[in-house]
Structures are given as structure tokens and as C-alpha cells.
Tab-separated table of C-alpha atoms and ligand atoms in Angstrom:
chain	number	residue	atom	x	y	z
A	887	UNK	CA	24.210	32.462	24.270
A	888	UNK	CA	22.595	31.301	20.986
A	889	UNK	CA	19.602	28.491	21.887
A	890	UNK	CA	20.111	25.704	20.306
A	891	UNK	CA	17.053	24.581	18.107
A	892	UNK	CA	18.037	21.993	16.384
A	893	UNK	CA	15.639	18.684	16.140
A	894	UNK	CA	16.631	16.332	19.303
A	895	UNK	CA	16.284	12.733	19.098
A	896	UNK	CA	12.791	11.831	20.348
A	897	UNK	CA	11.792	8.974	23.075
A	898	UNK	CA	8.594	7.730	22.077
A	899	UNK	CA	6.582	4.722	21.624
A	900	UNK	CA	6.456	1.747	18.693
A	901	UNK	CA	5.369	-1.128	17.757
A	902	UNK	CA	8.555	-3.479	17.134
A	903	UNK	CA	8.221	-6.791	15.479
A	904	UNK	CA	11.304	-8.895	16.874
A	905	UNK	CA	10.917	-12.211	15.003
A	906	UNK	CA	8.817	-13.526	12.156
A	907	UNK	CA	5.640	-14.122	13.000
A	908	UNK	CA	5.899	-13.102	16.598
A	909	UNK	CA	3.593	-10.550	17.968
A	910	UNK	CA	4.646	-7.075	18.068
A	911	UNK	CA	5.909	-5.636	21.356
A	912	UNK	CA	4.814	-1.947	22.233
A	913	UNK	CA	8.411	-0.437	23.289
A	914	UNK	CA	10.212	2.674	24.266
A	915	UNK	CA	12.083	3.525	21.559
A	916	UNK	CA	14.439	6.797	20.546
A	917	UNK	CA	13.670	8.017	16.728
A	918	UNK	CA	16.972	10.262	15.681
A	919	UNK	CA	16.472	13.831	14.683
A	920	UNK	CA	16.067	13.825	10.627
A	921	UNK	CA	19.343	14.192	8.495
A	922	UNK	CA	19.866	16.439	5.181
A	923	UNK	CA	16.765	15.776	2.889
A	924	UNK	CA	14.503	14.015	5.436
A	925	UNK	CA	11.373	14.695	7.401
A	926	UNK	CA	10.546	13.590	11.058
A	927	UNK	CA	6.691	12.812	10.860
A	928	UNK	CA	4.363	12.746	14.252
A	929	UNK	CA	1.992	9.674	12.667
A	930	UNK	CA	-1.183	10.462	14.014
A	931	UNK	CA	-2.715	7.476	12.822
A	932	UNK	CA	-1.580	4.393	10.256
A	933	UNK	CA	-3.498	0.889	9.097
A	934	UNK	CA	-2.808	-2.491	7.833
A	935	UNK	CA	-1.601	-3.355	4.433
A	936	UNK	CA	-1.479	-7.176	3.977
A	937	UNK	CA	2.458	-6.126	2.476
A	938	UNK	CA	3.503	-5.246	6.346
A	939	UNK	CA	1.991	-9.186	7.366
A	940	UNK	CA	4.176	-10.248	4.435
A	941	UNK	CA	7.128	-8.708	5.795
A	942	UNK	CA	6.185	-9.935	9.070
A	943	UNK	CA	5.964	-13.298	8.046
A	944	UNK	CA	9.690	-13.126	6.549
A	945	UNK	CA	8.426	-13.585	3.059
A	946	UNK	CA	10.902	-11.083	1.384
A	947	UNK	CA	13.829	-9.578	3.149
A	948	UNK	CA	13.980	-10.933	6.284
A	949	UNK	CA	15.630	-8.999	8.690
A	950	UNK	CA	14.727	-8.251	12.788
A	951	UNK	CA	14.135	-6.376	14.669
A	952	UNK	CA	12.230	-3.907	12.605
A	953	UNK	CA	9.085	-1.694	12.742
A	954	UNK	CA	6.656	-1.909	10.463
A	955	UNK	CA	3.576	0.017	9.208
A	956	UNK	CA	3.800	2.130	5.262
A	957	UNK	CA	0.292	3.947	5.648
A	958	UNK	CA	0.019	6.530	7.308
A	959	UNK	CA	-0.939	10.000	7.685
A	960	UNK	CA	0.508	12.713	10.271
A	961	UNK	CA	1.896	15.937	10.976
A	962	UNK	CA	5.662	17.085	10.343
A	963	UNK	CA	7.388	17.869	13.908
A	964	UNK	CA	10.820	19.040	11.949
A	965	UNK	CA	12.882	19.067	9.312
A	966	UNK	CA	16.547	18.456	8.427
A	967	UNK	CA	18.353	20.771	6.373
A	968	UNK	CA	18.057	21.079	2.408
A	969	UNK	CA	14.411	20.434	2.684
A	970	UNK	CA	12.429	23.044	1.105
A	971	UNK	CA	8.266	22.901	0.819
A	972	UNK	CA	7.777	21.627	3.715
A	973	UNK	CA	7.726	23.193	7.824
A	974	UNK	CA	6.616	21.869	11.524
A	975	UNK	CA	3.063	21.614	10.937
A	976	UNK	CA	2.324	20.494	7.963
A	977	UNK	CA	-0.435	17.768	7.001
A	978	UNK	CA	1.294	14.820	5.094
A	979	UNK	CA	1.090	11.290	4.656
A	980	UNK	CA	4.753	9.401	3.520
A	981	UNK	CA	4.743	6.859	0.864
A	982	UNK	CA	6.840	3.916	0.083
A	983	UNK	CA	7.754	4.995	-3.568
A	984	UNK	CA	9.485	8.615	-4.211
A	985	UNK	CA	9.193	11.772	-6.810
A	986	UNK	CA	11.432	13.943	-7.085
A	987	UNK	CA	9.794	15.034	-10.195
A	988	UNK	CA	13.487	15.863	-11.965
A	989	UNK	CA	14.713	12.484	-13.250
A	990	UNK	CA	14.240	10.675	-16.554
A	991	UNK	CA	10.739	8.838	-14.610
A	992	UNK	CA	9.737	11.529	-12.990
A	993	UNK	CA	9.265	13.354	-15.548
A	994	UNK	CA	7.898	10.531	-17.822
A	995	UNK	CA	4.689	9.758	-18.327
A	996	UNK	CA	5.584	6.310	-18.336
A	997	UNK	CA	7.044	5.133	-14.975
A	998	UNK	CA	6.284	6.332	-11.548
A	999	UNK	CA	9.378	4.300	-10.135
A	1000	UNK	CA	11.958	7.621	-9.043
A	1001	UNK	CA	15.115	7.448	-10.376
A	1002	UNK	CA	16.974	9.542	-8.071
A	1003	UNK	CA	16.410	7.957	-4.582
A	1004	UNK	CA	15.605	4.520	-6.364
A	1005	UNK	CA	13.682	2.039	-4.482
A	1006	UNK	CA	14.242	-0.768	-2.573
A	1007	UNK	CA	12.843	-3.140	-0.836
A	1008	UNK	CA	15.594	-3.782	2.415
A	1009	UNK	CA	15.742	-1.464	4.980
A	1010	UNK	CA	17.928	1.225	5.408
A	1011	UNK	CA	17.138	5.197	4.288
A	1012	UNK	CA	17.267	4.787	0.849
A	1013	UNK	CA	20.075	7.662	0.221
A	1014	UNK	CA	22.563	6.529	3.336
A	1015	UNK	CA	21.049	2.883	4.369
A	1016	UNK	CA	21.443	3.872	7.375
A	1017	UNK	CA	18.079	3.554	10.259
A	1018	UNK	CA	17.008	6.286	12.279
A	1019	UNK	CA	15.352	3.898	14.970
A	1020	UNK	CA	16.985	2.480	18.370
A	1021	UNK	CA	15.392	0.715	21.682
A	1022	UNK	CA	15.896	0.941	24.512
A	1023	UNK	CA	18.932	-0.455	25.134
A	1024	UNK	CA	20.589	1.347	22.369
A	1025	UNK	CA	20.674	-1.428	19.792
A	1026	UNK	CA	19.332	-0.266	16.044
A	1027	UNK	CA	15.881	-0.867	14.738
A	1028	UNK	CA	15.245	-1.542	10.896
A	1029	UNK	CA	12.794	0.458	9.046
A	1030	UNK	CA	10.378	-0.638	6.185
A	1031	UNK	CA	10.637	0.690	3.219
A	1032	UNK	CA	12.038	3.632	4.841
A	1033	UNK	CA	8.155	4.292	6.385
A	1034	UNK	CA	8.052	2.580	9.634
A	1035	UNK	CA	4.627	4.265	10.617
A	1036	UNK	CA	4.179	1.588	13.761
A	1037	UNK	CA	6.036	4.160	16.134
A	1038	UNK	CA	4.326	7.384	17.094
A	1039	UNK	CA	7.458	9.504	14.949
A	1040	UNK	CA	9.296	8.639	12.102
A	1041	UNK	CA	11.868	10.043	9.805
A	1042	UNK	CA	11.260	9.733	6.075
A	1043	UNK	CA	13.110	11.170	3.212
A	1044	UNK	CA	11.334	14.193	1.545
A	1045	UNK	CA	10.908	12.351	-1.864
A	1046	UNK	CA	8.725	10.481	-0.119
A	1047	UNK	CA	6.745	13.079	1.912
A	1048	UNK	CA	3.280	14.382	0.111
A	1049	UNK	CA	1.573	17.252	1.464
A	1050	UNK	CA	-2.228	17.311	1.510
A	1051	UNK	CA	-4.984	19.956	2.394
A	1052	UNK	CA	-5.467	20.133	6.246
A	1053	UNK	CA	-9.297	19.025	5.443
A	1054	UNK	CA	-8.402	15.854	3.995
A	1055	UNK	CA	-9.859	13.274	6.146
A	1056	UNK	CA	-6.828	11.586	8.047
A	1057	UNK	CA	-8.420	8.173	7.730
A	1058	UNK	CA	-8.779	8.946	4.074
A	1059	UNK	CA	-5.469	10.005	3.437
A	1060	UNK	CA	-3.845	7.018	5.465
A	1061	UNK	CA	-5.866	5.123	2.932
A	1062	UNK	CA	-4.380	6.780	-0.219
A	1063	UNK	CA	-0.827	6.310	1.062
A	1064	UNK	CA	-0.434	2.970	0.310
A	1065	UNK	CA	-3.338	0.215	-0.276
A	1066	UNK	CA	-6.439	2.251	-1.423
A	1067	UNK	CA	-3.824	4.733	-3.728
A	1068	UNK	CA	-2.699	1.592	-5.409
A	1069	UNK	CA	-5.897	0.012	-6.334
A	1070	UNK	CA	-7.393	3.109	-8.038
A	1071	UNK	CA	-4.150	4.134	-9.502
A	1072	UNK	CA	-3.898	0.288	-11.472
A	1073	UNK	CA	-6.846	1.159	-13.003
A	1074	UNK	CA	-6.521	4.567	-13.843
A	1075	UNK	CA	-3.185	4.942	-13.922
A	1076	UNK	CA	-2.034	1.745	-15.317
A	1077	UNK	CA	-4.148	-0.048	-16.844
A	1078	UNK	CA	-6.255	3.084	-17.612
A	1079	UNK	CA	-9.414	1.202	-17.967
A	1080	UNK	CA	-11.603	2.557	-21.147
A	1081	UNK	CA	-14.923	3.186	-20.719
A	1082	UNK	CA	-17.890	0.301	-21.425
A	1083	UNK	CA	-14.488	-2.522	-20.501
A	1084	UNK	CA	-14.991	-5.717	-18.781
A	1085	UNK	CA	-12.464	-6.033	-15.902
A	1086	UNK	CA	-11.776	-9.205	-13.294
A	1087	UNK	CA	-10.465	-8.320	-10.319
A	1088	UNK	CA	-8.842	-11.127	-8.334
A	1089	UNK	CA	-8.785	-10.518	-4.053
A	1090	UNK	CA	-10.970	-8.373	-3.144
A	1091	UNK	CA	-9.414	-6.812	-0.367
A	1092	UNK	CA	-8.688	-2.907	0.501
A	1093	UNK	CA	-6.189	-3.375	-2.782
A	1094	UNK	CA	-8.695	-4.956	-4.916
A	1095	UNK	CA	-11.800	-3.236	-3.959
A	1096	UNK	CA	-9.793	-0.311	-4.372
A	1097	UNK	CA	-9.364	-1.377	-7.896
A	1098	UNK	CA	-13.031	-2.353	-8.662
A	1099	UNK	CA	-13.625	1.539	-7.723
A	1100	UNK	CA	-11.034	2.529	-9.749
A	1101	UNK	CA	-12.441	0.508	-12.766
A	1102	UNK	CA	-15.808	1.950	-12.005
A	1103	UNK	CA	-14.625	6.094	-11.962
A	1104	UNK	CA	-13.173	5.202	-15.249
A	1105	UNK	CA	-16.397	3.864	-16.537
A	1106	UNK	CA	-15.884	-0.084	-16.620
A	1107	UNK	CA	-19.302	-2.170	-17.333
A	1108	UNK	CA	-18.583	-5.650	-16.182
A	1109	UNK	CA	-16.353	-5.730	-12.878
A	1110	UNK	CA	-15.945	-9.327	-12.070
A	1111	UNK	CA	-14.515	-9.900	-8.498
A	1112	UNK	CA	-13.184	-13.150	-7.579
A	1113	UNK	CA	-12.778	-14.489	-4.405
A	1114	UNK	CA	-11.986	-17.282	-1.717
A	1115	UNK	CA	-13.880	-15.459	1.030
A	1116	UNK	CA	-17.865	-16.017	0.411
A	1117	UNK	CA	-18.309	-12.844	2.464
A	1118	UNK	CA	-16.986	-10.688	-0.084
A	1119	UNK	CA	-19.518	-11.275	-2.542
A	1120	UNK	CA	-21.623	-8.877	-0.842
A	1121	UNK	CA	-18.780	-6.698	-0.109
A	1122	UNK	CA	-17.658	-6.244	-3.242
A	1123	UNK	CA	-21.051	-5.809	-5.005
A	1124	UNK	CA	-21.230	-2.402	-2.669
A	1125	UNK	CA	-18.055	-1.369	-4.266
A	1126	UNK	CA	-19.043	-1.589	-7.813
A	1127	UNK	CA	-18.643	-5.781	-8.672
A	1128	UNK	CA	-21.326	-6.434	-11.414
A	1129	UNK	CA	-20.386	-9.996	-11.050
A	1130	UNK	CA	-19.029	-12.553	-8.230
A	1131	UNK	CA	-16.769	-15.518	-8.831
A	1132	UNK	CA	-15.495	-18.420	-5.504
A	1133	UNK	CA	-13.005	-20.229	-7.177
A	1134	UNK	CA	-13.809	-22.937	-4.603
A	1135	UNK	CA	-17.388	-23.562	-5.897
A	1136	UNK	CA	-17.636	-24.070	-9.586
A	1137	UNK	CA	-17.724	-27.552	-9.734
A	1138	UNK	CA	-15.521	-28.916	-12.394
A	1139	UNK	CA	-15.056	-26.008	-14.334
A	1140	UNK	CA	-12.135	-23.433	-14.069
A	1141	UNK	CA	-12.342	-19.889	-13.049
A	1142	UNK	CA	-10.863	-18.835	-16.633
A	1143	UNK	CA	-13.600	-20.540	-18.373
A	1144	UNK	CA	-16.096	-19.397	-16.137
A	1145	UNK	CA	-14.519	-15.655	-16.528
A	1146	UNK	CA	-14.075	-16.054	-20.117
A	1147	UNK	CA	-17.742	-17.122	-20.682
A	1148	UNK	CA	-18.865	-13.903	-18.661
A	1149	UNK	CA	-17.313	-11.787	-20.564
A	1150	UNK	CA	-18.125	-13.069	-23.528
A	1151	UNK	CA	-14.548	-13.983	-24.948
A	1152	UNK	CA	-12.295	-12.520	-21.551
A	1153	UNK	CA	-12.109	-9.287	-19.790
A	1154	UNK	CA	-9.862	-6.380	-21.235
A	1155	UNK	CA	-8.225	-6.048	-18.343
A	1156	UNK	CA	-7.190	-8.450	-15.006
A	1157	UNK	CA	-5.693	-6.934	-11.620
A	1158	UNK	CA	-4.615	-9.576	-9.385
A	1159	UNK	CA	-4.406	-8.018	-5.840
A	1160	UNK	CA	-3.522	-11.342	-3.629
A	1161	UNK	CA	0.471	-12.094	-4.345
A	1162	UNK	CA	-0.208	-16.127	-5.547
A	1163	UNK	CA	1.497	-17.350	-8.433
A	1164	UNK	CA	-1.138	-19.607	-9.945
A	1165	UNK	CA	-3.564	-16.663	-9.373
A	1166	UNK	CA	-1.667	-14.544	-11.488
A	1167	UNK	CA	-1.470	-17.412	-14.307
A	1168	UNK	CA	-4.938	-17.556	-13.865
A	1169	UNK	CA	-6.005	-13.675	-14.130
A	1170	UNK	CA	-3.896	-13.548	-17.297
A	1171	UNK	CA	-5.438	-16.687	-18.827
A	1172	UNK	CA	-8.815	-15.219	-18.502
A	1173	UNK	CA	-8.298	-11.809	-20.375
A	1174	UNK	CA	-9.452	-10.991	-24.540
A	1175	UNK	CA	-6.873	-12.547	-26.430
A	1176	UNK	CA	-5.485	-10.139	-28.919
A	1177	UNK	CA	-5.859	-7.266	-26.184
A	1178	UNK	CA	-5.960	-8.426	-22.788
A	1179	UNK	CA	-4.005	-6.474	-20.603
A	1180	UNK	CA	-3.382	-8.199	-17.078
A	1181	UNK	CA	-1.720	-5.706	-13.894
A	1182	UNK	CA	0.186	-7.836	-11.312
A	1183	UNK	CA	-0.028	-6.041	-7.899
A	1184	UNK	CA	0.040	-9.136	-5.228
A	1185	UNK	CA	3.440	-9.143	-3.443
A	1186	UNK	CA	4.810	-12.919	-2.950
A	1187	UNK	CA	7.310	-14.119	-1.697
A	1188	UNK	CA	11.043	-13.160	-3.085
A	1189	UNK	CA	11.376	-16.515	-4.792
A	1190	UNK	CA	7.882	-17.277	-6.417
A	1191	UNK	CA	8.263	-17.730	-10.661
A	1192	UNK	CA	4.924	-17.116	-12.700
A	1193	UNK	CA	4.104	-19.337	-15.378
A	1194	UNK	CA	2.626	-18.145	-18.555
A	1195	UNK	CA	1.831	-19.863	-21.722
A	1196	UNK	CA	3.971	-18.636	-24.232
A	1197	UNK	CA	1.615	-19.188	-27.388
A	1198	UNK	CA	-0.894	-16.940	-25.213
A	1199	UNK	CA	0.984	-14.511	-24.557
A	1200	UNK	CA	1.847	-14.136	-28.075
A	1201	UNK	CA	-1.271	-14.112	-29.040
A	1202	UNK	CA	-1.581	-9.849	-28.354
A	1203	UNK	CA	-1.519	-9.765	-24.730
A	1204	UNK	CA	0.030	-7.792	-21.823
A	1205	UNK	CA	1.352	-8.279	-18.592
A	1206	UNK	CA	2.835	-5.226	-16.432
A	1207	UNK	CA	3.647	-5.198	-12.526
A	1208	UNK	CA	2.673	-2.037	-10.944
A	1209	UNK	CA	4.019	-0.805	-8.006
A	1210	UNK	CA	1.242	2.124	-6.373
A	1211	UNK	CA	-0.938	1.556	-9.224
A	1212	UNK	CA	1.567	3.509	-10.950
A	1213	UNK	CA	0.584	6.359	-9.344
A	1214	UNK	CA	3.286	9.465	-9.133
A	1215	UNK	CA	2.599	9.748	-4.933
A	1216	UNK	CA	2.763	13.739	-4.850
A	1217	UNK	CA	1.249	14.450	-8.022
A	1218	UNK	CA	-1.542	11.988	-8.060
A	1219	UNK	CA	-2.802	11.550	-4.180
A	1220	UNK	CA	-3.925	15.021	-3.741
A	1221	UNK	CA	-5.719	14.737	-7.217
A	1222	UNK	CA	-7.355	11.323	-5.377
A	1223	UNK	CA	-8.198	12.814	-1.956
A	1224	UNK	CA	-10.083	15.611	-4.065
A	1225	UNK	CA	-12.093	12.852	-6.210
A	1226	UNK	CA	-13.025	11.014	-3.042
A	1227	UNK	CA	-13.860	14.306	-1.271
A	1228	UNK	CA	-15.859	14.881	-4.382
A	1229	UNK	CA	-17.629	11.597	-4.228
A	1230	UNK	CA	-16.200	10.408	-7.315
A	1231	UNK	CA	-14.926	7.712	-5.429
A	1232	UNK	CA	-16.005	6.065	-2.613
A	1233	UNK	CA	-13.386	4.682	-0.259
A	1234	UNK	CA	-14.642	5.522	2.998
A	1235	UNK	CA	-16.094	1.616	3.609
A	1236	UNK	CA	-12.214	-0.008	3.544
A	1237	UNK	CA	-12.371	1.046	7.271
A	1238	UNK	CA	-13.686	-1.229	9.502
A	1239	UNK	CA	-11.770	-1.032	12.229
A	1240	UNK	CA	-10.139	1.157	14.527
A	1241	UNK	CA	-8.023	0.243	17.409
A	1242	UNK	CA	-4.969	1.662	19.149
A	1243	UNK	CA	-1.453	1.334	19.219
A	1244	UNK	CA	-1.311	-1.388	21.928
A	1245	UNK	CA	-4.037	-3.221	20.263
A	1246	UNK	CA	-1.894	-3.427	16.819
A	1247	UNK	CA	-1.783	-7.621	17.339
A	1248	UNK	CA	-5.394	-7.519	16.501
A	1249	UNK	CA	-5.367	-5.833	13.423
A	1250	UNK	CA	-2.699	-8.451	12.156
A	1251	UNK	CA	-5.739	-11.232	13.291
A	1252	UNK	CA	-8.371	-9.325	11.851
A	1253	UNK	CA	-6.865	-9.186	8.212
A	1254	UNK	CA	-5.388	-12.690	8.790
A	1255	UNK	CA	-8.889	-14.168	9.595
A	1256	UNK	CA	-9.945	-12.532	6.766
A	1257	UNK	CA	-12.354	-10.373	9.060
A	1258	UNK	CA	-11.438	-6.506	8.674
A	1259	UNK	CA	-10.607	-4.642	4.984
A	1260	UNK	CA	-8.461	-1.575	6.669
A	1261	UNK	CA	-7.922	-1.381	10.853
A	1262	UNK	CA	-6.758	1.959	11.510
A	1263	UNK	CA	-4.519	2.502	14.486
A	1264	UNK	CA	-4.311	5.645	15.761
A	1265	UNK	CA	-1.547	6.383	17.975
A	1266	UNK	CA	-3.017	8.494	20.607
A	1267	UNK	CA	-5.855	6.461	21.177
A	1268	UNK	CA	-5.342	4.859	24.128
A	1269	UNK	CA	-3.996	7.836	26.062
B	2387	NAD	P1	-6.008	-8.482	1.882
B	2387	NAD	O1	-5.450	-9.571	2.710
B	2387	NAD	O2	-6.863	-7.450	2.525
B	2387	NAD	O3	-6.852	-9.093	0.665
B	2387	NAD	C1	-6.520	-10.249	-0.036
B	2387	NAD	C2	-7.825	-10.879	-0.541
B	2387	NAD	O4	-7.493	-11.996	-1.377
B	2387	NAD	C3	-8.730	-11.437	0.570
B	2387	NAD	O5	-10.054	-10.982	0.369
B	2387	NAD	C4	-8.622	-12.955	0.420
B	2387	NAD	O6	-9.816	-13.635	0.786
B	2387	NAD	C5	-8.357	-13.087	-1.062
B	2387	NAD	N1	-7.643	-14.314	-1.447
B	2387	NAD	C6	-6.565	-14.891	-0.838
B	2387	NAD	N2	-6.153	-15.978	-1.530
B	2387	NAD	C7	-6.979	-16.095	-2.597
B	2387	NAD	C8	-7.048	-16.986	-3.708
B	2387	NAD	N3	-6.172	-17.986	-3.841
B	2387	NAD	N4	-8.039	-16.800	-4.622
B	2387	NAD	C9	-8.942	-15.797	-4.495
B	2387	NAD	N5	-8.922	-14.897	-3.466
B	2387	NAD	C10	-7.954	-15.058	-2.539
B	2387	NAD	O7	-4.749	-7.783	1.154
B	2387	NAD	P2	-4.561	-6.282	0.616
B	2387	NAD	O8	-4.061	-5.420	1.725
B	2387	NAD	O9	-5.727	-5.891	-0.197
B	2387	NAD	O10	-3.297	-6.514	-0.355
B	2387	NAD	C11	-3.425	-7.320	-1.505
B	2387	NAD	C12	-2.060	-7.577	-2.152
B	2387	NAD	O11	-1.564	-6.368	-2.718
B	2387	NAD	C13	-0.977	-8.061	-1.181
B	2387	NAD	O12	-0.169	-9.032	-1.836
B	2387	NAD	C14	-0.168	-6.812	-0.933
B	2387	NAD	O13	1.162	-7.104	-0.521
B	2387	NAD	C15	-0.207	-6.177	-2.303
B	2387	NAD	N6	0.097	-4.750	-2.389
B	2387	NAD	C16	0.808	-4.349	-3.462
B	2387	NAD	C17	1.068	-3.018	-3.649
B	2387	NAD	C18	1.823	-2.573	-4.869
B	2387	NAD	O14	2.375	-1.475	-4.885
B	2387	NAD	N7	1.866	-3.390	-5.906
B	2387	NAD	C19	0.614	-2.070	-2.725
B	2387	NAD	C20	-0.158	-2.524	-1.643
B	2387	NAD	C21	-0.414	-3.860	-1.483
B	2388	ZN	ZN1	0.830	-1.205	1.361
């Protein structure tokens, strides 16, 4: 008799966030073997993106129960059929944007946003919306954004599967899957920063100090962070800020003028990397009229409207949203491991933390206190 060898589904453990807000309950789940075009991952280890506390918080697309988690960085345990490039053993990390690198964006220079296995931002697999998660009493689990990198195995479509060197730091690679991929990438991919630029960057968290180091490898002079948080002047100045702005203690004045006056008539460029509306009026506001070129990457909620000034706006500047910096996942995150590897770029300070799996409800504190930039969880670090 022939043995069977097909993938079986797999019992393991997740993290599974029930109700908004709610702490996340470690459960026995089953994860279903991986259908045509899709990839069951082993996640050795995965972090915190402030997007996943949005989610959790019901912000956008509110739907429960669901697991959580987009960064990440494991090993493939098996594959489903019509997946070529990829075997049981290979170093990956999966991202929440696709390439297929054949459609009309793909193979543009100009959008990083796959065309054929489009994006969305509701659960489901994005080609059959259907979930590959259960508990354990047989009732489906919803995914997010087809990731779900809070269980120890997950299935994720092979669009959205990149392959990197087996010496790529894991903690460095979980980092370039979502947060720390994003902030360089608005810089250099969309914005692309010119050399001798002045740049404001508003939240300096893992995204935004991401971005100040992305400003910086592209050879920015001014970086002006701005922040709430009075510890991250000091933070932010080891990343590459020139400059430190707290909204909350300029007196009278505004943070435009103040920003404005800095650089001497506005910044080139603005990043805002919180997700506030008035923010995001604000970082536009503040950039070179004539030029200015402002990147939204903050996620708010589903309803939030930005207001901006029409007469400024007409006066010769930009506004883009950028989802992953605009970075093409498989094409650009090996180039970034290599810079970082290289020292080009230096991202290895967004982690400060590291827990495991069971202690997941203290990373969500941690960021929420405004305490940790990037808590990596690694999965087999309680055992
Ligand atoms: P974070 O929580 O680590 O950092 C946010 C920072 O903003 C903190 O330092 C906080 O003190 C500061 N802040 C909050 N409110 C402020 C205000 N009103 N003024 C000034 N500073 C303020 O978050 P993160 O993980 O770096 O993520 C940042 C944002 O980027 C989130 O909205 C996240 O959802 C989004 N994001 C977008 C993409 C994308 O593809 N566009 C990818 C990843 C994350
Ligand atoms: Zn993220």
C-alpha cells in the first residue's frame, strides 16, 4: 500500500483574541493542511505591530474570534499543490501584502499593491475567503490579513511567502515583515527621500523610527521626530533624529510653525506613522509648499476623514498612503535584510523585548503603555 503523505491538519497552540479588547487566551487549536497555492508556516517567532492592537480594539473590521499577529518569521512544514519555489524547510517570513510579480503592479514600478490576489483587509484567504483555523470545539477561527502568526503554524498563500537566506537573523527578519519593512520602504521606496532633504517624522515608534533610518540611508540632513512620549527624544536621536519636537510643550505655538521654522520654510517630506487624523493634517501642513510631499502610514479607524486645506494643497503639494512603505515584499526584503546585515541600516534596537507565547498579554501592555518599540514572542520559549 501507497503511504499517504499528504499534509495532516495540525493540533497546536495559539493565541486567540475572543472579544475586543479582551485578553488573548492561549488555546488548543487545529490549523488545516494548506490548499492549492498556499504554504503552512511553523512561526518560530512573531512581534507586535500597533496594527494587530488596532484590530484588537475593533477599530476596522470587527469580527471574533480571530488570531492575530502579521510579523513573523519561520520555517515552511509543507506545501499544497501548485506551489513551486518553495519546500519543507525553508527560511521565510509571510507578509500581509502579495507579489506575484506577473500583473499590471507587479510589474510596475509604481504600485506594490498585487493585482492578482488583491488585498483586503477582512479575514478570509484572500483567493477562497475561506479560514484555515478551528478550536477546540470545532468552531472556525478568523485570520488577519491572511497572517495569523499568534499560533505556532499557519497557512498563508504563496504570494505572500518571501524566502530569505538561512543567516538572516530571525528577529531581524520578523522585523522586516511588517513594521520595520514599512518604515524604511516610505522613505526609500515611496517617498524616496533625496539626499541633503529635511524630513518630519510624526510617532516615533518601530514604524517611525524605522522611517527616520530610512531617511537617514538615503542621505536626509534634518530628521525631525515628533512626539507625545518625552522618552523618545532620546530614542529617536539614537536612530538618526537631528531634531525633537512634544507637541504637548510648545507653549502657544503650533507644531507646524514650530516645524516650518526648523526647516527653514517646511520639510520636503512628512511620514506620519501614528493613524490620527489631525496628525496627518498636521504633518502635511508643515511640509515646503510648492514640493512637499507628505506619506500617510498610521492606520485609523475605518471611519476617520482627513481634512486638508484645499488652497494648500494646491499650492504644489503631495499626499500618498503607503501600504509597506511601498515596498514589493519578495523583491525588496531580502535587498533590506542584506543592508541591515551590512550595517547600512541599523534596526537591531526596535527589540526590546522578548517574551513567550503565554506571555503575549504583556506585549499588548508594553506597546500600550508606551513602554516597549518591538516585543518579540517566540513560540517555543516557554517549553
Ligand atoms: P507604536 O504604538 O509603536 O508607535 C506610535 C507612536 O506614536 C508612539 O511613540 C506614540 O507615543 C506616538 N503618538 C501617539 N499619539 C501621538 C500624537 N497624537 N502625537 C505625536 N505622537 C503620538 O506604533 P507602530 O507599531 O510604530 O505603528 C505606527 C502606525 O503605523 C500604526 O497606526 C500602525 O497601524 C501603522 N502601520 C501601518 C503600516 C502600513 O502598511 N501603512 C504597516 C505597519 C504599521
Ligand atoms: Zn504591521
Amino acid at each position: 500500500m501507497v503511504e499517504d503523505r499528504s499534509p495532516k491538519p495540525i493540533h497546536c497552540k495559539a493565541a486567540v483574541c475572543r472579544a475586543a479588547g479582551e485578553p488573548l487566551t492561549i488555546e488548543d487549536i487545529v490549523v488545516d493542511p494548506p490548499k492549492a497555492y498556499e504554504i503552512r508556516i511553523r512561526v518560530i517567532c512573531t512581534s507586535l505591530c500597533h496594527t494587530d492592537v488596532t484590530f484588537w480594539k475593533a477599530k476596522v473590521a470587527p469580527v471574533f474570534p480571530r488570531i492575530l499577529g502579521h510579523e513573523a518569521y519561520g520555517v515552511v512544514e509543507s506545501v499544497g499543490e501548485n506551489v513551486e519555489g518553495f519546500a519543507a524547510g525553508d527560511t521565510v517570513v509571510p507578509t500581509f501584502l502579495g507579489q506575484c510579480d506577473h500583473c499590471g503592479s507587479c510589474t510596475s514600478e509604481h504600485s506594490n499593491v498585487c493585482d492578482s490576489v488583491p488585498f483586503i483587509i477582512g479575514p478570509g484567504m484572500r483567493r477562497d475567503g475561506t479560514t484555515r483555523f478551528w478550536d477546540a470545539q470545532g468552531n472556525p477561527l478568523h485570520d488577519l490579513l491572511a497572517v495569523s502568526s499568534f499560533s505556532e503554524y499557519t497557512v498563508v498563500d504563496v504570494n505572500q511567502v518571501v524566502k530569505l537566506d538561512p543567516a538572516v537573523p530571525p528577529k531581524l527578519a520578523c522585523l522586516l515583515s511588517c513594521g520595520a519593512g514599512t518604515g524604511v520602504g516610505a522613505a526609500w521606496r515611496s517617498a524616496k527621500v533625496e539626499p541633503g532633504s529635511a524630513v518630519a517624522v510624526f510617532g516615533l515608534g518601530s514604524v517611525g523610527l524605522a522611517v527616520v533610518q530610512g531617511a537617514k540611508m538615503c542621505g536626509a540632513s534634518k530628521i525631525i521626530g515628533v512626539d507625545l512620549n518625552p522618552d523618545k527624544e532620546e530614542v529617536g536621536k539614537s536612530f538618526g533624529v537631528t531634531d525633537f519636537v512634544n507637541p504637548s510643550q510648545l507653549g502657544n505655538r503650533s507644531v507646524i510653525e514650530v516645524i516650518v521654522e526648523m526647516a527653514g520654510g517646511g520639510v520636503d517630506y512628512s511620514f506620519e506613522c501614528i493613524g490620527v487624523p489631525s496628525v496627518m493634517t498636521d504633518a502635511f501642513r508643515c511640509t515646503k509648499m510648492g514640493k512637499g510631499k507628505t506619506i500617510m502610514l498610521g492606520l485609523g479607524r475605518d471611519s476617520d476623514q482627513v481634512c486638508l486645506p484645499s488652497l494648500e494643497l494646491l499650492f504644489g503639494r503631495c499626499v500618498m498612503g503607503s501600504l509597506f512603505g511601498g515596498i514589493k515584499p519578495k523583491t525588496d526584503i531580502p535587498i533590506l535584510a542584506k543592508k541591515c546585515m551590512d550595517k547600512e541600516l541599523q534596526l537591531d534596537a526596535l527589540v526590546t523585548h522578548e517574551l513567550g507565547l503565554q506571555e503575549i498579554n504583556t506585549a499588548f501592555d508594553l506597546l500600550l503603555q508606551g513602554k516597549c518599540l518591538r516585543c518579540i514572542i517566540w513560540m517555543d520559549k516557554d517549553k
